[in-house]
Short mmCIF file of C-alpha atoms and ligand atoms in Angstrom, two decimals:
data_model
loop_
_atom_site.label_atom_id
_atom_site.label_comp_id
_atom_site.label_asym_id
_atom_site.label_seq_id
_atom_site.Cartn_x
_atom_site.Cartn_y
_atom_site.Cartn_z
CA MET G 232 -158.02 -37.75 -91.24
CA PHE G 233 -158.95 -38.32 -94.82
CA GLN G 234 -156.23 -35.90 -95.81
CA ALA G 235 -153.84 -37.46 -93.42
CA ILE G 236 -154.13 -40.79 -94.67
CA HIS G 237 -154.04 -39.42 -98.33
CA GLU G 238 -150.38 -37.69 -97.41
CA THR G 239 -149.26 -40.81 -95.72
CA VAL G 240 -150.19 -42.93 -98.72
CA GLN G 241 -148.40 -40.63 -101.23
CA HIS G 242 -145.41 -40.82 -99.33
CA ILE G 243 -144.99 -44.39 -98.87
CA LYS G 244 -145.96 -44.90 -102.80
CA ALA G 245 -143.23 -42.65 -103.52
CA ARG G 246 -140.58 -44.72 -101.46
CA THR G 247 -141.81 -48.03 -102.41
CA ALA G 248 -142.33 -47.93 -106.43
CA GLN G 249 -145.98 -47.78 -105.87
CA PHE G 250 -145.89 -51.16 -104.22
CA GLU G 251 -149.49 -52.72 -103.62
CA PRO G 252 -149.80 -55.10 -100.92
CA GLU G 253 -152.63 -57.51 -100.73
CA ILE G 254 -152.29 -58.40 -96.85
CA GLY G 255 -151.54 -56.26 -93.79
CA ILE G 256 -149.92 -57.84 -90.96
CA ILE G 257 -149.78 -56.48 -87.48
CA LEU G 258 -147.12 -58.26 -85.36
CA GLY G 259 -147.58 -58.68 -81.54
CA THR G 260 -144.98 -58.00 -78.63
CA GLY G 261 -142.26 -60.41 -79.21
CA LEU G 262 -143.74 -61.99 -82.59
CA GLY G 263 -141.62 -59.84 -85.29
CA GLY G 264 -140.45 -63.25 -86.64
CA LEU G 265 -142.55 -63.84 -89.42
CA VAL G 266 -140.79 -60.99 -91.10
CA SER G 267 -137.68 -63.40 -91.44
CA GLU G 268 -139.74 -65.47 -93.78
CA MET G 269 -140.18 -62.38 -96.07
CA GLU G 270 -138.77 -61.27 -98.85
CA VAL G 271 -138.27 -57.78 -97.74
CA GLU G 272 -138.37 -55.09 -100.54
CA TYR G 273 -138.71 -51.98 -98.71
CA SER G 274 -138.49 -50.73 -95.13
CA LEU G 275 -139.76 -47.73 -93.51
CA MET G 276 -139.08 -46.62 -89.96
CA TYR G 277 -142.05 -45.03 -88.39
CA PRO G 278 -140.36 -41.57 -87.38
CA ASN G 279 -140.06 -41.16 -91.18
CA ILE G 280 -143.50 -41.75 -92.37
CA PRO G 281 -145.62 -38.73 -92.22
CA ASN G 282 -148.11 -38.71 -89.62
CA PHE G 283 -147.51 -42.02 -88.12
CA PRO G 284 -147.30 -42.57 -84.46
CA ILE G 285 -143.89 -43.71 -82.89
CA SER G 286 -143.61 -46.69 -81.37
CA THR G 287 -142.20 -46.11 -77.45
CA LEU G 288 -141.72 -49.51 -76.74
CA GLU G 289 -138.01 -50.32 -76.55
CA PHE G 290 -138.78 -54.10 -77.70
CA HIS G 291 -140.52 -52.84 -80.77
CA SER G 292 -138.60 -51.90 -83.74
CA GLY G 293 -141.25 -49.71 -85.14
CA LYS G 294 -140.89 -50.33 -88.97
CA LEU G 295 -143.61 -51.02 -91.92
CA ILE G 296 -141.81 -53.72 -93.95
CA PHE G 297 -142.98 -54.37 -97.60
CA GLY G 298 -142.45 -57.46 -99.28
CA THR G 299 -143.33 -61.00 -100.22
CA LEU G 300 -144.44 -63.85 -98.37
CA ASN G 301 -145.17 -67.24 -99.93
CA GLY G 302 -145.80 -65.30 -103.55
CA LYS G 303 -148.22 -62.89 -102.01
CA LYS G 304 -147.53 -58.86 -101.60
CA VAL G 305 -147.63 -58.08 -97.90
CA VAL G 306 -147.07 -55.04 -95.75
CA ALA G 307 -146.32 -55.76 -92.01
CA MET G 308 -145.94 -53.48 -89.28
CA GLN G 309 -143.17 -54.66 -86.80
CA GLY G 310 -143.90 -52.83 -83.69
CA ARG G 311 -147.55 -52.04 -82.93
CA LEU G 312 -149.05 -49.33 -80.73
CA HIS G 313 -150.71 -49.34 -77.72
CA TYR G 314 -153.48 -47.28 -75.99
CA TYR G 315 -151.40 -47.49 -72.59
CA GLU G 316 -148.51 -46.03 -74.38
CA GLY G 317 -150.48 -42.66 -74.36
CA TYR G 318 -151.77 -42.48 -78.03
CA SER G 319 -155.44 -41.78 -78.94
CA MET G 320 -157.52 -44.87 -80.08
CA GLN G 321 -157.49 -42.63 -83.80
CA GLN G 322 -153.41 -42.85 -83.32
CA ILE G 323 -153.26 -46.33 -83.04
CA THR G 324 -155.53 -47.57 -85.71
CA PHE G 325 -154.20 -44.82 -88.22
CA PRO G 326 -151.86 -47.60 -90.03
CA VAL G 327 -154.77 -49.75 -90.51
CA ARG G 328 -156.32 -47.02 -92.50
CA VAL G 329 -153.12 -46.66 -94.26
CA MET G 330 -152.85 -50.00 -95.19
CA LYS G 331 -156.25 -50.08 -96.56
CA ALA G 332 -155.81 -47.41 -98.50
CA LEU G 333 -152.59 -49.10 -99.87
CA GLY G 334 -154.92 -51.49 -101.17
CA ILE G 335 -155.07 -54.56 -98.58
CA LYS G 336 -157.82 -57.03 -98.78
CA HIS G 337 -157.28 -58.65 -95.69
CA LEU G 338 -155.79 -57.67 -92.17
CA PHE G 339 -153.71 -60.49 -90.00
CA VAL G 340 -153.02 -59.72 -86.24
CA SER G 341 -151.09 -61.24 -83.69
CA ASN G 342 -150.60 -60.43 -80.02
CA ALA G 343 -149.46 -61.99 -76.73
CA ALA G 344 -152.26 -62.52 -74.27
CA GLY G 345 -152.77 -64.26 -70.83
CA SER G 346 -155.02 -67.29 -70.69
CA LEU G 347 -158.20 -67.13 -68.88
CA ASN G 348 -159.33 -70.38 -69.74
CA PRO G 349 -158.20 -73.49 -67.44
CA ASP G 350 -157.84 -75.56 -70.76
CA PHE G 351 -155.45 -73.10 -72.58
CA LYS G 352 -152.02 -73.53 -71.15
CA LYS G 353 -149.03 -71.10 -71.41
CA GLY G 354 -147.39 -71.62 -74.97
CA ASP G 355 -150.66 -72.67 -76.77
CA LEU G 356 -151.99 -70.80 -79.69
CA MET G 357 -155.51 -69.44 -79.61
CA ILE G 358 -157.24 -68.38 -82.92
CA ILE G 359 -159.40 -64.94 -81.68
CA ASN G 360 -162.84 -65.83 -82.86
CA ASP G 361 -164.91 -63.05 -80.69
CA HIS G 362 -163.77 -60.57 -78.91
CA ILE G 363 -165.03 -58.14 -75.97
CA ASN G 364 -163.68 -54.43 -75.78
CA LEU G 365 -163.16 -53.10 -72.21
CA GLN G 366 -160.88 -50.35 -73.43
CA PRO G 367 -162.35 -47.06 -72.35
CA GLU G 368 -163.39 -45.85 -75.93
CA SER G 369 -163.78 -47.10 -79.74
CA PRO G 370 -161.52 -45.73 -82.04
CA LEU G 371 -164.69 -44.68 -84.18
CA ARG G 372 -165.84 -41.97 -81.45
CA GLY G 373 -166.12 -38.85 -83.29
CA ARG G 374 -167.42 -37.46 -86.48
CA ASN G 375 -167.91 -40.50 -88.54
CA ASP G 376 -166.46 -40.30 -92.35
CA ALA G 377 -169.21 -42.26 -94.56
CA GLU G 378 -166.69 -42.66 -97.22
CA MET G 379 -164.72 -45.20 -94.96
CA GLY G 380 -167.65 -46.70 -93.39
CA PRO G 381 -170.94 -46.80 -91.49
CA ARG G 382 -171.64 -44.80 -88.57
CA PHE G 383 -173.03 -48.30 -86.60
CA PRO G 384 -170.77 -50.95 -88.19
CA ASP G 385 -172.02 -54.28 -87.63
CA MET G 386 -169.89 -56.49 -85.63
CA SER G 387 -171.34 -60.09 -85.84
CA GLU G 388 -168.53 -61.38 -87.56
CA PRO G 389 -165.66 -59.46 -86.48
CA TYR G 390 -163.02 -62.43 -87.50
CA SER G 391 -163.70 -64.03 -91.05
CA GLN G 392 -165.12 -67.32 -90.25
CA LYS G 393 -163.56 -68.72 -93.52
CA LEU G 394 -160.05 -67.61 -92.40
CA ILE G 395 -160.44 -69.59 -89.00
CA GLU G 396 -161.64 -72.38 -90.61
CA LYS G 397 -158.94 -72.48 -93.11
CA ALA G 398 -156.31 -71.75 -90.16
CA LEU G 399 -157.61 -74.53 -88.27
CA SER G 400 -157.42 -77.16 -91.02
CA ILE G 401 -154.00 -75.76 -91.53
CA ALA G 402 -152.94 -76.34 -87.97
CA GLU G 403 -154.43 -79.86 -87.90
CA THR G 404 -152.20 -80.80 -90.98
CA GLU G 405 -149.56 -79.51 -89.45
CA GLY G 406 -149.74 -81.27 -86.23
CA ILE G 407 -150.09 -77.97 -84.33
CA SER G 408 -152.66 -77.72 -81.55
CA CYS G 409 -154.39 -74.69 -81.82
CA LYS G 410 -157.47 -73.45 -79.60
CA GLN G 411 -160.22 -70.78 -80.44
CA GLY G 412 -161.80 -68.46 -78.29
CA VAL G 413 -162.57 -64.96 -76.97
CA TYR G 414 -159.93 -61.90 -76.45
CA VAL G 415 -160.81 -59.54 -73.96
CA SER G 416 -159.04 -56.29 -74.72
CA VAL G 417 -158.17 -54.25 -71.36
CA THR G 418 -155.89 -51.04 -71.39
CA GLY G 419 -152.99 -52.23 -69.08
CA PRO G 420 -150.40 -51.69 -68.78
CA ASN G 421 -150.24 -53.60 -65.52
CA LEU G 422 -151.40 -56.97 -65.70
CA GLU G 423 -154.62 -58.10 -63.68
CA THR G 424 -155.32 -58.71 -60.10
CA ARG G 425 -156.44 -62.26 -59.26
CA ALA G 426 -160.07 -60.82 -58.95
CA GLU G 427 -159.89 -59.29 -62.35
CA TYR G 428 -158.52 -62.58 -64.19
CA LYS G 429 -161.80 -64.34 -62.42
CA TYR G 430 -164.05 -61.28 -63.42
CA LEU G 431 -163.04 -61.45 -67.08
CA ARG G 432 -163.53 -65.34 -67.18
CA VAL G 433 -166.72 -65.11 -65.85
CA ILE G 434 -167.87 -62.43 -68.67
CA GLY G 435 -166.91 -64.73 -71.46
CA GLY G 436 -163.14 -64.28 -71.91
CA ASP G 437 -160.64 -67.05 -73.07
CA ALA G 438 -157.62 -64.52 -73.22
CA VAL G 439 -156.77 -60.96 -72.29
CA GLY G 440 -154.40 -58.58 -73.76
CA MET G 441 -153.86 -55.00 -74.05
CA SER G 442 -154.19 -54.88 -78.02
CA THR G 443 -155.61 -56.01 -81.26
CA VAL G 444 -159.19 -54.74 -80.62
CA PRO G 445 -159.26 -51.25 -81.44
CA GLU G 446 -157.68 -52.28 -85.07
CA VAL G 447 -160.03 -55.21 -85.43
CA ILE G 448 -162.97 -52.45 -84.78
CA VAL G 449 -161.40 -50.02 -87.52
CA ALA G 450 -160.96 -52.90 -89.95
CA ASN G 451 -164.74 -53.84 -89.53
CA HIS G 452 -165.67 -50.33 -90.06
CA MET G 453 -163.93 -50.44 -93.41
CA ALA G 454 -165.18 -53.87 -94.25
CA LEU G 455 -161.89 -55.44 -94.10
CA PRO G 456 -161.87 -59.16 -93.26
CA VAL G 457 -159.57 -60.15 -90.26
CA PHE G 458 -157.75 -63.25 -89.09
CA ALA G 459 -156.24 -62.94 -85.28
CA ILE G 460 -154.03 -65.18 -83.25
CA SER G 461 -153.00 -65.06 -79.60
CA VAL G 462 -149.83 -66.58 -78.48
CA LEU G 463 -150.74 -67.70 -74.54
CA THR G 464 -147.72 -66.16 -72.85
CA ASP G 465 -149.08 -66.44 -69.14
CA GLU G 466 -152.05 -68.02 -67.30
CA GLY G 467 -154.12 -65.86 -65.26
CA PHE G 468 -155.76 -68.52 -63.17
CA PRO G 469 -156.82 -66.64 -60.06
CA GLU G 470 -156.64 -69.91 -57.60
CA VAL G 471 -152.86 -70.35 -58.53
CA LEU G 472 -151.72 -67.05 -59.98
CA LYS G 473 -147.71 -66.48 -59.97
CA PRO G 474 -146.11 -63.16 -60.70
CA VAL G 475 -145.36 -62.84 -64.42
CA SER G 476 -142.54 -60.47 -65.90
CA ILE G 477 -142.21 -59.12 -69.20
CA GLU G 478 -139.09 -61.20 -69.68
CA ASP G 479 -141.22 -64.41 -69.14
CA ILE G 480 -143.97 -63.23 -71.60
CA LEU G 481 -141.35 -62.45 -74.21
CA GLN G 482 -139.67 -65.55 -73.95
CA THR G 483 -142.80 -67.57 -74.00
CA ALA G 484 -143.82 -65.78 -77.05
CA HIS G 485 -140.46 -66.66 -78.42
CA GLU G 486 -140.45 -70.17 -78.02
CA ALA G 487 -144.27 -70.37 -79.44
CA GLU G 488 -143.69 -68.24 -82.18
CA PRO G 489 -142.72 -70.75 -85.11
CA LYS G 490 -145.93 -72.60 -84.60
CA MET G 491 -148.04 -69.02 -85.33
CA THR G 492 -145.54 -68.48 -88.01
CA LYS G 493 -146.18 -71.44 -89.78
CA ILE G 494 -149.99 -71.03 -89.79
CA LEU G 495 -149.82 -67.38 -90.60
CA SER G 496 -147.45 -68.15 -93.65
CA GLN G 497 -149.55 -71.25 -94.76
CA LEU G 498 -153.02 -69.33 -94.35
CA ILE G 499 -151.57 -66.08 -96.41
CA ALA G 500 -150.67 -68.55 -99.46
CA THR G 501 -154.13 -69.72 -99.76
CA LEU G 502 -155.52 -66.08 -100.34
N1 HPA E 53 -152.97 -59.53 -69.05
C1 HPA E 53 -153.02 -58.70 -70.03
N2 HPA E 53 -152.17 -58.72 -71.01
C2 HPA E 53 -151.29 -59.37 -71.47
C3 HPA E 53 -151.19 -60.60 -70.50
C4 HPA E 53 -152.12 -60.83 -69.52
O1 HPA E 53 -151.95 -61.61 -68.36
N3 HPA E 53 -150.11 -61.34 -71.05
C5 HPA E 53 -149.79 -60.88 -71.99
N4 HPA E 53 -150.36 -59.70 -72.21
#
């Protein structure tokens, strides 16, 4: 993998005039709008980047975007990769390894998720303060490369407490209501049954989604501090469960996105 990362990094550097991002951002489903706040300098399509998996989802445009946001140099992935698309865990997390090799010091992640906590409603934001991995394997399975990180990485603070506190204080100043809680990752692509939503709540989840955790595990493996936030796009409350469609999810993500963008862009400015 070292060789593949090196090759990809060389290719990207040659096409971005050696641009050195300080912050990496992975934008979730329906949450690409942060890019419109950026002063974009370079934009590379995934299919043109060697070793990059190609996002198969139509609503994901699949671009790696370099530029500045509030004066900070950032690289943003517009279009993330999911396990349910058929990629391996190593493929999904390859871009995180590449962004780290390009020099990022922090990783920001957004996603759309279903609420499991009756106090967290559709349209709310939830800062992720911990997770439960229910995806079938870890991206670290297989031979460990000690140059990248330890065989048994610590996960006692998978999400930077310092960044969580800063974000909460930004949200308060801006008058944005923002929850915090535990994100459970599942494989998908089907949504959950009533019994599954009930189970996920019982085991300690506040929100459920199909992404984020693989990237966060790999970031922790490389000692890269993470900030992650969910837009709650539907309510997985078993007693009153209603059918949800991807259109509903995208619509809710779109409506709540400006609140999230405000928090992320101000948080980035503090780094
Ligand atoms: N379940 C799983 N993933 C999701 C959901 C959900 O209810 N909403 C958005 N992503």
